[in-house]
XYZ file of C-alpha atoms in Angstrom:
680
model
C 128.332 -2.025 -229.283
C 130.338 -1.336 -232.385
C 129.826 2.429 -231.839
C 130.967 2.192 -228.304
C 134.122 0.341 -229.289
C 134.981 2.756 -231.981
C 134.598 5.760 -229.556
C 137.003 3.921 -227.162
C 139.617 3.354 -229.881
C 139.303 6.936 -230.996
C 139.936 8.093 -227.379
C 142.987 5.828 -226.917
C 144.591 6.932 -230.308
C 144.203 10.493 -229.200
C 147.017 9.945 -226.712
C 149.257 7.350 -228.644
C 150.336 9.465 -231.667
C 154.157 9.774 -232.316
C 155.443 12.043 -235.060
C 158.957 11.832 -236.445
C 160.572 14.048 -239.104
C 163.971 15.630 -239.974
C 165.012 19.025 -240.932
C 168.137 20.117 -242.915
C 170.598 22.578 -241.524
C 173.275 24.647 -243.237
C 176.535 24.595 -241.417
C 178.440 27.009 -243.619
C 176.239 29.967 -244.083
C 177.450 33.052 -242.136
C 175.613 33.731 -238.921
C 173.154 36.517 -239.499
C 170.116 37.880 -237.891
C 168.356 37.958 -241.232
C 168.854 34.090 -241.580
C 165.440 32.217 -241.401
C 165.290 30.107 -238.238
C 165.429 26.367 -238.560
C 162.869 24.508 -236.460
C 164.165 23.257 -233.146
C 167.700 23.872 -234.095
C 169.741 26.241 -231.956
C 170.801 29.437 -233.665
C 174.464 29.925 -234.702
C 174.547 33.423 -233.110
C 172.262 35.613 -231.016
C 170.023 38.405 -232.139
C 168.619 39.206 -228.659
C 168.755 42.710 -227.555
C 171.120 41.686 -224.722
C 173.339 39.486 -226.816
C 176.363 41.626 -226.007
C 176.288 40.645 -222.386
C 177.548 37.284 -223.237
C 179.496 38.272 -226.502
C 177.170 36.144 -228.641
C 175.861 38.775 -231.146
C 175.763 37.953 -234.840
C 177.985 40.033 -237.130
C 175.219 42.160 -238.432
C 173.976 42.757 -234.935
C 177.259 43.885 -233.590
C 177.356 46.925 -235.815
C 173.867 48.015 -234.427
C 175.155 47.797 -230.829
C 175.181 51.207 -229.334
C 177.351 52.823 -226.767
C 174.369 53.092 -224.439
C 174.502 49.383 -223.527
C 176.092 48.417 -220.326
C 179.323 46.477 -220.243
C 179.265 42.700 -220.936
C 179.413 40.481 -218.091
C 182.997 39.402 -217.147
C 183.361 35.806 -218.695
C 184.994 34.636 -215.427
C 181.785 34.813 -213.601
C 179.582 32.581 -215.808
C 179.690 29.418 -217.943
C 177.367 27.401 -220.186
C 175.798 24.746 -217.878
C 172.973 22.191 -218.294
C 169.757 22.302 -216.339
C 167.052 19.688 -217.085
C 168.282 18.770 -220.615
C 168.879 22.554 -221.674
C 171.835 24.656 -221.678
C 171.750 28.106 -220.008
C 174.339 30.625 -218.964
C 174.735 30.399 -215.256
C 176.819 32.518 -212.891
C 178.994 30.004 -211.074
C 181.736 31.990 -209.546
C 181.913 34.603 -206.814
C 183.467 38.004 -207.152
C 187.106 37.788 -206.263
C 186.737 40.125 -203.267
C 183.941 38.239 -201.646
C 184.926 37.221 -198.085
C 182.320 34.726 -197.058
C 184.169 31.506 -197.440
C 181.095 29.404 -197.155
C 179.266 31.024 -200.044
C 182.484 30.786 -202.342
C 183.151 27.137 -201.634
C 179.498 26.162 -202.089
C 179.111 28.146 -205.198
C 182.358 27.255 -206.975
C 182.730 23.797 -205.836
C 179.233 22.577 -204.694
C 178.957 19.133 -203.038
C 177.138 16.637 -205.349
C 175.341 15.085 -202.365
C 173.980 18.395 -201.044
C 170.651 19.128 -202.560
C 170.690 22.805 -202.132
C 173.996 23.354 -203.516
C 172.775 21.725 -206.885
C 169.460 23.742 -207.377
C 169.698 26.733 -209.773
C 168.266 30.044 -208.437
C 167.227 33.265 -210.192
C 168.309 36.625 -208.748
C 165.200 38.515 -207.605
C 166.655 41.865 -208.815
C 168.881 41.164 -211.938
C 166.947 38.041 -212.894
C 170.296 36.468 -213.791
C 170.545 32.633 -213.556
C 172.899 31.359 -210.746
C 174.327 28.048 -210.252
C 172.906 27.823 -206.763
C 171.537 29.958 -204.090
C 175.034 30.645 -202.667
C 176.231 32.051 -206.034
C 173.217 34.419 -205.691
C 174.092 35.389 -202.102
C 177.738 36.005 -202.963
C 176.656 38.409 -205.757
C 174.510 40.223 -203.151
C 171.037 38.995 -204.491
C 167.988 37.363 -202.992
C 167.038 34.321 -204.838
C 164.091 32.305 -206.180
C 164.888 28.612 -206.234
C 163.860 26.224 -209.095
C 161.432 23.466 -208.434
C 162.630 19.944 -207.881
C 161.089 17.020 -209.707
C 162.097 13.277 -210.043
C 162.048 11.280 -213.205
C 161.392 7.784 -212.131
C 160.502 4.336 -213.601
C 157.280 2.812 -212.510
C 156.994 3.045 -208.745
C 153.856 2.395 -206.698
C 154.372 3.869 -203.369
C 156.764 6.868 -203.495
C 157.423 8.813 -200.236
C 159.951 11.196 -198.572
C 161.397 8.319 -196.892
C 161.950 6.131 -199.960
C 162.678 8.715 -202.749
C 166.229 9.187 -201.766
C 166.800 5.375 -201.918
C 165.254 5.278 -205.433
C 167.821 7.955 -206.557
C 170.614 5.969 -204.998
C 169.418 2.751 -206.866
C 169.078 4.598 -210.205
C 165.296 4.138 -210.277
C 164.681 7.968 -210.092
C 166.655 10.854 -211.336
C 166.422 14.385 -209.976
C 165.469 17.119 -212.538
C 164.512 20.709 -212.228
C 161.729 23.000 -213.465
C 161.362 26.764 -213.530
C 159.712 28.171 -210.577
C 157.369 30.362 -212.761
C 156.724 30.510 -216.395
C 157.201 34.390 -216.292
C 160.927 33.761 -215.649
C 161.510 31.793 -218.860
C 162.137 35.143 -220.854
C 165.160 35.732 -218.541
C 166.849 32.478 -219.443
C 169.728 32.910 -221.801
C 170.141 29.749 -223.883
C 173.567 28.712 -224.799
C 175.721 25.940 -226.187
C 178.927 24.628 -224.633
C 181.157 25.599 -227.494
C 184.951 25.900 -227.848
C 185.871 29.623 -228.147
C 189.822 29.403 -227.989
C 192.588 27.671 -229.587
C 194.686 24.905 -227.809
C 197.779 26.081 -226.105
C 200.087 24.087 -228.230
C 198.810 25.854 -231.412
C 201.408 28.732 -231.955
C 199.726 30.039 -235.138
C 198.943 33.574 -234.096
C 196.909 34.203 -237.224
C 194.521 31.372 -236.441
C 194.312 32.385 -232.693
C 193.435 35.986 -233.754
C 190.784 34.904 -236.253
C 189.187 32.620 -233.670
C 189.044 35.454 -230.917
C 188.047 38.286 -233.110
C 185.537 36.811 -235.565
C 181.784 37.140 -234.615
C 179.955 34.107 -233.308
C 178.796 31.634 -236.115
C 178.704 28.377 -234.420
C 180.177 25.121 -236.291
C 178.416 21.995 -235.623
C 180.391 18.864 -235.957
C 179.702 15.275 -234.805
C 181.751 12.137 -235.108
C 179.858 11.119 -238.330
C 179.935 14.745 -239.645
C 176.560 14.414 -240.976
C 173.767 14.394 -238.238
C 172.947 16.498 -235.324
C 172.180 14.454 -232.291
C 169.823 15.355 -229.493
C 170.969 17.774 -226.711
C 174.516 18.036 -228.128
C 175.972 15.073 -226.304
C 177.892 13.645 -229.330
C 178.945 17.222 -230.585
C 181.941 19.405 -230.778
C 180.858 22.994 -231.122
C 183.227 25.843 -232.216
C 182.511 29.528 -231.929
C 183.252 30.042 -235.433
C 185.186 28.743 -238.425
C 188.326 30.158 -237.135
C 188.120 28.368 -233.831
C 187.402 24.999 -235.794
C 190.399 25.522 -237.944
C 192.823 26.186 -235.065
C 191.442 23.060 -233.349
C 192.303 20.956 -236.362
C 188.998 20.934 -238.248
C 190.045 21.867 -241.783
C 186.988 20.477 -243.607
C 183.561 21.620 -242.395
C 180.534 19.736 -243.729
C 177.770 22.254 -245.003
C 174.655 20.158 -244.954
C 173.489 18.445 -241.860
C 170.239 16.698 -240.997
C 168.595 17.280 -237.597
C 166.199 14.413 -236.556
C 163.177 15.479 -234.445
C 161.025 13.042 -232.546
C 157.893 14.297 -230.747
C 155.802 12.240 -228.401
C 153.083 12.828 -225.857
C 151.862 11.853 -222.570
C 149.225 10.078 -220.435
C 146.804 12.422 -218.874
C 147.197 13.458 -215.178
C 144.951 11.773 -212.722
C 141.737 13.396 -211.517
C 143.355 14.188 -208.292
C 145.032 17.060 -210.100
C 141.684 18.883 -209.617
C 142.262 19.183 -205.908
C 145.896 19.872 -205.954
C 145.787 23.085 -204.200
C 149.267 22.678 -202.410
C 151.722 25.043 -204.019
C 154.890 23.830 -202.280
C 155.694 20.336 -203.531
C 157.973 18.037 -205.131
C 156.869 16.348 -208.428
C 157.540 13.062 -209.986
C 157.725 12.575 -213.846
C 157.467 9.066 -215.344
C 160.226 8.487 -217.974
C 158.189 6.081 -219.942
C 154.977 7.900 -220.341
C 155.985 11.532 -219.530
C 153.405 12.086 -216.910
C 154.072 14.820 -214.396
C 152.266 14.321 -211.176
C 152.645 15.819 -207.703
C 154.326 13.275 -205.623
C 155.156 14.773 -202.090
C 153.747 17.607 -200.315
C 156.415 19.402 -198.408
C 156.192 21.011 -194.975
C 155.961 24.918 -194.973
C 159.147 26.486 -193.800
C 159.908 29.819 -192.191
C 160.787 32.793 -194.108
C 164.499 32.598 -195.448
C 164.310 28.885 -195.221
C 163.914 26.039 -197.845
C 163.081 22.387 -197.258
C 165.925 19.894 -197.869
C 164.874 16.407 -199.116
C 168.049 14.899 -198.053
C 168.068 15.913 -194.393
C 164.363 16.064 -194.078
C 164.320 19.627 -192.644
C 163.877 23.208 -193.300
C 167.332 24.911 -193.794
C 168.153 28.645 -193.263
C 170.233 30.235 -196.018
C 170.633 33.612 -194.508
C 174.300 34.605 -193.579
C 174.616 36.283 -190.244
C 177.662 38.505 -190.311
C 177.884 38.707 -186.592
C 177.851 35.072 -186.013
C 179.893 34.456 -189.319
C 177.682 31.461 -190.310
C 174.261 30.587 -191.936
C 171.808 30.834 -189.214
C 168.198 29.630 -188.309
C 165.668 31.150 -186.093
C 164.343 29.327 -183.017
C 160.944 28.905 -181.600
C 160.384 29.671 -177.851
C 159.617 26.002 -177.247
C 163.151 24.986 -178.543
C 165.133 26.783 -175.870
C 165.341 28.615 -172.609
C 167.969 31.104 -171.365
C 169.613 30.442 -168.129
C 170.152 33.009 -165.316
C 173.820 33.306 -166.289
C 172.866 34.217 -169.988
C 173.510 30.828 -171.525
C 171.104 29.427 -174.138
C 169.975 25.804 -173.659
C 168.703 23.896 -176.725
C 166.048 21.418 -175.729
C 166.403 19.028 -178.614
C 170.158 19.130 -178.781
C 170.471 19.142 -174.954
C 173.386 21.611 -175.042
C 174.341 24.998 -173.907
C 175.532 27.951 -176.183
C 177.411 30.802 -174.837
C 176.447 34.370 -175.799
C 178.861 34.533 -178.555
C 177.027 31.568 -180.343
C 173.622 33.212 -180.664
C 171.922 36.617 -181.250
C 168.701 38.261 -180.272
C 167.128 40.745 -182.615
C 164.893 43.728 -181.651
C 161.746 41.569 -181.583
C 163.468 38.982 -179.229
C 163.888 36.323 -181.841
C 166.879 34.095 -181.169
C 168.991 33.069 -184.084
C 171.866 30.517 -183.949
C 174.162 28.772 -186.521
C 172.649 25.563 -188.218
C 175.434 23.501 -187.107
C 174.716 23.920 -183.567
C 172.134 21.158 -183.512
C 168.641 22.668 -184.295
C 168.059 21.296 -187.824
C 164.624 19.578 -186.963
C 162.614 22.673 -187.529
C 159.612 21.055 -189.120
C 157.989 17.486 -188.651
C 157.255 15.561 -191.584
C 153.377 15.850 -192.300
C 151.164 16.488 -195.307
C 152.874 13.891 -197.498
C 150.788 13.203 -200.621
C 151.467 11.237 -203.705
C 150.095 10.756 -207.383
C 150.747 7.183 -208.483
C 151.524 6.530 -212.177
C 148.697 3.972 -211.840
C 146.217 6.660 -211.252
C 147.005 8.285 -214.609
C 146.149 5.039 -216.312
C 143.032 4.597 -214.238
C 141.876 8.096 -215.094
C 142.600 7.549 -218.821
C 140.741 4.194 -218.943
C 137.991 5.428 -216.653
C 137.068 8.551 -218.602
C 137.334 6.790 -221.885
C 134.646 4.377 -220.674
C 132.617 6.825 -218.558
C 132.144 9.557 -221.224
C 130.260 7.310 -223.613
C 128.400 5.691 -220.709
C 127.152 9.022 -219.575
C 125.968 10.011 -223.216
C 124.068 6.621 -223.208
C 122.301 7.471 -219.953
C 121.395 10.908 -221.129
C 119.979 9.755 -224.386
C 117.999 6.927 -222.786
C 116.434 9.374 -220.298
C 115.637 11.747 -223.080
C 113.964 8.915 -225.207
C 111.775 7.300 -222.614
C 108.829 9.718 -221.471
C 108.199 7.692 -218.104
C 111.841 8.759 -217.005
C 111.237 12.417 -217.718
C 109.903 13.189 -214.272
C 111.390 15.933 -212.224
C 114.131 13.814 -210.760
C 114.828 12.391 -214.224
C 115.304 15.965 -215.525
C 117.530 16.824 -212.696
C 119.483 13.737 -213.429
C 119.864 14.853 -217.106
C 121.133 18.254 -216.051
C 123.651 16.646 -213.551
C 124.929 14.073 -216.137
C 125.254 16.779 -218.925
C 127.497 18.930 -216.748
C 129.594 15.929 -215.881
C 129.843 14.769 -219.390
C 131.085 18.140 -220.582
C 133.573 18.355 -217.674
C 135.106 14.959 -218.195
C 135.146 15.255 -222.031
C 137.011 18.600 -221.977
C 139.291 17.372 -219.050
C 140.306 14.510 -221.507
C 140.870 16.779 -224.517
C 142.756 19.571 -222.592
C 145.685 17.124 -221.988
C 146.326 17.411 -225.878
C 146.189 21.203 -225.969
C 149.349 23.091 -225.762
C 149.606 25.164 -222.630
C 149.444 28.950 -222.112
C 147.477 29.181 -225.427
C 143.968 30.857 -225.807
C 142.452 27.294 -226.440
C 144.080 26.052 -223.245
C 142.874 28.962 -221.222
C 139.397 28.760 -222.667
C 139.270 24.969 -221.797
C 140.373 25.640 -218.236
C 137.632 28.158 -217.725
C 134.965 25.999 -219.179
C 136.214 22.831 -217.285
C 136.182 24.933 -214.041
C 132.583 26.038 -214.745
C 131.406 22.542 -215.781
C 132.765 20.747 -212.623
C 131.361 23.483 -210.379
C 127.984 22.987 -212.229
C 128.199 19.157 -211.542
C 128.610 19.772 -207.843
C 125.881 22.282 -207.734
C 123.564 19.936 -209.620
C 124.507 17.196 -207.067
C 123.340 19.616 -204.374
C 120.118 20.097 -206.029
C 119.670 16.220 -206.250
C 120.525 16.018 -202.651
C 118.022 18.607 -201.639
C 115.327 17.184 -203.889
C 115.740 13.846 -202.471
C 115.623 14.909 -198.870
C 112.641 17.002 -199.744
C 110.866 13.949 -201.254
C 111.492 11.604 -198.473
C 111.220 14.126 -195.526
C 107.442 13.845 -195.461
C 107.156 17.728 -195.970
C 105.662 17.353 -199.332
C 102.787 15.422 -201.033
C 102.821 14.081 -204.479
C 103.958 16.664 -206.971
C 101.539 18.379 -209.354
C 102.814 19.083 -212.833
C 102.753 22.816 -212.372
C 104.666 22.647 -209.104
C 107.283 20.522 -210.726
C 107.915 22.888 -213.446
C 108.323 25.758 -211.168
C 110.698 23.812 -209.008
C 112.663 22.730 -211.989
C 113.142 26.360 -213.092
C 114.292 27.303 -209.552
C 116.767 24.439 -209.599
C 118.144 25.376 -212.861
C 118.716 28.930 -211.790
C 120.661 27.607 -208.848
C 122.557 24.779 -210.622
C 123.706 26.930 -213.681
C 123.930 30.446 -212.211
C 125.998 29.867 -208.945
C 128.912 28.202 -210.818
C 128.771 31.043 -213.269
C 129.143 33.625 -210.358
C 132.190 31.835 -208.990
C 133.912 31.576 -212.362
C 133.091 35.169 -212.977
C 134.898 36.054 -209.741
C 137.832 33.939 -210.784
C 138.043 35.842 -214.136
C 137.941 39.172 -212.309
C 140.987 38.018 -210.308
C 142.548 36.794 -213.408
C 142.436 39.850 -215.303
C 142.358 42.496 -212.761
C 145.902 44.282 -212.412
C 147.602 43.954 -208.955
C 149.227 41.293 -206.857
C 146.145 40.009 -205.077
C 147.305 36.463 -204.960
C 144.127 34.896 -206.198
C 144.665 34.952 -209.888
C 143.770 31.494 -210.953
C 146.361 31.441 -213.843
C 144.210 29.440 -216.162
C 146.223 27.490 -218.716
C 149.668 28.205 -217.160
C 151.483 24.928 -217.421
C 148.153 22.816 -217.385
C 144.835 23.415 -218.791
C 143.419 23.915 -215.309
C 143.816 26.290 -212.445
C 147.585 26.650 -211.631
C 147.428 29.003 -208.629
C 146.951 26.691 -205.469
C 145.494 29.514 -203.361
C 142.967 30.438 -206.013
C 142.163 26.684 -206.585
C 141.476 26.264 -202.864
C 139.139 29.266 -202.442
C 137.371 29.203 -205.738
C 137.017 25.421 -206.249
C 137.939 23.231 -203.297
C 136.196 25.009 -200.544
C 132.886 25.557 -202.459
C 132.928 21.857 -203.376
C 133.728 20.886 -199.750
C 130.853 23.065 -198.467
C 128.506 21.421 -201.106
C 129.710 17.805 -200.120
C 129.144 18.444 -196.377
C 125.432 19.569 -197.316
C 125.189 16.557 -199.440
C 126.399 14.219 -196.760
C 123.686 15.742 -194.212
C 121.035 15.251 -196.858
C 122.075 11.659 -197.553
C 121.935 10.848 -193.851
C 118.476 12.463 -193.495
C 117.268 10.872 -196.619
C 118.260 7.310 -195.654
C 116.690 7.876 -192.294
C 113.484 8.773 -194.121
C 113.732 5.556 -196.182
C 114.185 3.492 -193.058
C 111.270 5.057 -191.152
C 109.094 4.524 -194.333
C 109.941 0.840 -194.431
C 108.530 0.358 -191.035
C 105.028 0.869 -192.437
C 105.342 -2.094 -194.731
C 106.752 -4.779 -192.508
C 105.015 -7.364 -194.698
C 107.447 -6.649 -197.516
C 110.385 -5.684 -195.342
C 112.820 -8.038 -197.003
C 111.975 -6.858 -200.415
C 112.126 -3.372 -199.351
C 115.416 -3.705 -197.735
C 116.971 -4.729 -201.016
C 115.240 -1.911 -202.878
C 116.420 0.650 -200.352
C 120.090 -0.569 -200.712
C 119.921 0.226 -204.394
C 118.126 3.399 -203.910
C 120.846 4.533 -201.349
C 123.673 3.449 -203.700
C 122.106 5.650 -206.484
C 121.887 8.611 -203.991
C 125.470 8.001 -203.038
C 126.522 8.429 -206.495
C 124.363 11.432 -207.615
C 125.046 13.228 -204.419
C 128.742 13.069 -205.248
C 129.889 11.453 -202.030
C 132.590 9.547 -203.886
C 134.393 12.960 -204.139
C 134.702 12.988 -200.242
C 137.634 10.616 -200.594
C 139.705 13.549 -202.061
C 139.367 15.532 -198.765
C 139.772 12.444 -196.680
C 143.080 11.921 -198.303
C 144.049 15.481 -197.987
C 143.318 15.485 -194.169
C 144.553 11.991 -193.392
C 147.195 11.432 -196.062
C 146.333 7.748 -196.268
C 147.299 6.681 -199.820
C 144.414 4.334 -200.225
C 141.984 7.174 -200.112
C 143.782 8.809 -203.148
C 143.631 5.536 -205.105
C 140.008 4.958 -204.225
C 138.968 8.526 -205.149
C 140.600 8.057 -208.533
C 138.952 4.764 -209.183
C 135.344 5.817 -208.084
C 135.346 9.065 -209.889
C 137.115 7.998 -213.064
C 134.488 5.255 -213.585
C 131.468 7.092 -212.026
C 129.834 7.349 -215.365
C 129.824 3.690 -215.699
C 128.364 3.190 -212.174
C 125.709 5.658 -212.912
C 124.953 4.116 -216.185
C 124.567 0.605 -214.835
C 122.710 1.695 -211.729
C 120.120 3.926 -213.352
C 119.478 1.964 -216.533
C 119.063 -1.367 -214.751
C 115.503 -0.571 -213.713
C 112.048 -2.079 -214.670
C 111.104 0.879 -216.583
C 114.064 1.027 -218.685
C 113.944 -2.822 -219.263
C 110.150 -2.662 -220.104
C 110.490 0.321 -222.483
C 113.432 -1.417 -224.324
C 111.559 -4.758 -224.392
C 108.423 -2.956 -225.658
C 110.240 -1.172 -228.384
C 112.196 -4.301 -229.308
C 108.894 -6.340 -229.602
C 107.279 -3.477 -231.752
C 110.138 -3.498 -234.093
C 110.417 -7.374 -234.330
C 106.734 -8.133 -234.621
C 105.520 -5.269 -236.611
C 106.173 -6.814 -240.096
C 104.453 -10.039 -239.365
C 101.328 -8.528 -237.920
C 100.565 -6.865 -241.345
C 99.909 -10.332 -242.825
C 97.955 -11.738 -239.759
C 94.483 -13.090 -240.352
C 91.854 -10.681 -239.009
C 89.946 -13.524 -237.101
C 93.072 -14.421 -235.232
C 94.326 -10.944 -234.582
C 93.656 -8.738 -231.461
C 90.533 -6.712 -231.599
C 92.207 -3.262 -232.170
C 94.248 -4.565 -235.122
C 91.207 -6.332 -236.604
C 89.177 -3.066 -236.609
C 92.072 -1.187 -238.166
C 92.337 -3.603 -240.899
C 88.587 -3.647 -241.425
C 88.639 0.136 -241.660
C 91.443 0.082 -244.090
C 89.559 -2.395 -246.314
C 86.223 -0.343 -246.345
C 88.072 2.616 -247.483
C 89.656 0.926 -250.280
């Protein structure tokens, strides 16, 4: 018991460490590329090859800039803006000659209540970061939108309908995440510094110094000694000249930068089947978990789903109609004999100047004409914060329980039958899968360690399901009446065949995954092991290389379960004298079969197809604690109890029997003692 408690404490401590430290920062040294970097403190100037684009090069970098570089971006087009707690240069103004008023207004003066006007976008061609998709369009680029998340306090039943209310009530706060880790290298970090002198400062020498000196940021807070997080209490100046002309004549040189590192609760087991790639996520502020909250309906090409209006919205500007347009399905309209377009949902007519037909016969109209309900709301999914805690507690208890079950089966000879050996293989695969899943949450993503763990976890869970399939087949084969009592030789041969199936088949699938992972080309099935999470990131790959094989195995297991229970029922008819006793035994046998056949995992797919939230919660509970259920059900047997009792009596009575009188001792013991005496 002491060992079990110790293991639980160690697992919990693995997720509760907090590290705090501070680092010193020199505010007066010149900004040079040769300066050693200070951990987690922004650089005072830039040494990037493209630093000249934003006029942020260090003084020793400016001299190395060649004439081959293209001209810097006009400063009127961009500014330093905040995105999800970090500052990046964003293009937030349209070219002066742009004539689409809608794009200019939405880019430069976005409506704070319009979701699409407040999500940044990457340009597909230039990879520049734009304030929103309209800024991208007015610069003539297609775009890639950032992913939308919500940071919330504890909520139990989030949905598309109530998430907007949570935002209004201050329970949830929207935040944004990069659409792909590959785009991170195109972000240009910045600091909202002061780069000019106030208008009332008439000192031309100070003004020239501020504008001409190279960038070497001056950090200054109210207390003049500490750098606070995310610059919220800071005044930043481009260089000492800009600080001077803004009234700062004494600049402190030594500053201290406090750093606090925390960690998070593990994601729930439901993440294993999160093969949906278009989703809105939720992050809990208190524990830092990041779990998929809502599965969004798929939208047509050139459209995005708007959470506020609950609809897909077109973002392509149609020059002929002079508006943002959407395409209609044939069921949404019909054309009258006089050429008018009748909208079925809006119940209104449009004249020929209000819609267009392309060469393929597709009708496009302005989105303001009443056709906003393109997609119905289906496929809503959620991960609850409670599921993260259930997964953590369940795995911390289940992993030792699995280990105990494996050890007991290895130590008791009567349990090492063919079914017992199959159970050991199944539990070993499950033990490795759950243990590595628990450890993986503490490993830095996109590292060799994280990628390796993701691959092994993939293999271990697949092996678990294939061994469940072996258990299902063997149970059906046993109770089907097709076989008699096993001989030792046949059992060994079958164990070898089962082992080849249980260990090699998942290896084949993982090998295929690795081929897709490291084969060049945009085939769309690269698993993206370790990208953002130590698991499979690509939803399409997760579907084909994990979810579908598991679904197929579970279907076979369900059939085997039905046939096996039928065989048990038919066998009970031949012993009607002991029917009541057999009925109780059959229930526990069916319960064991239900667990080892993996039927608890069917709730993941029931939730996927029905979107009933209780299925998700039930799946998380049953499979997080499955090790405990298996341990209790398989170790609560007469064989285990007798073996433990026999060993206990042997240990407890052995010292007393050595001093027992020969006449009162059992016959075998008396003979042993007599023999020993004669030898002496």
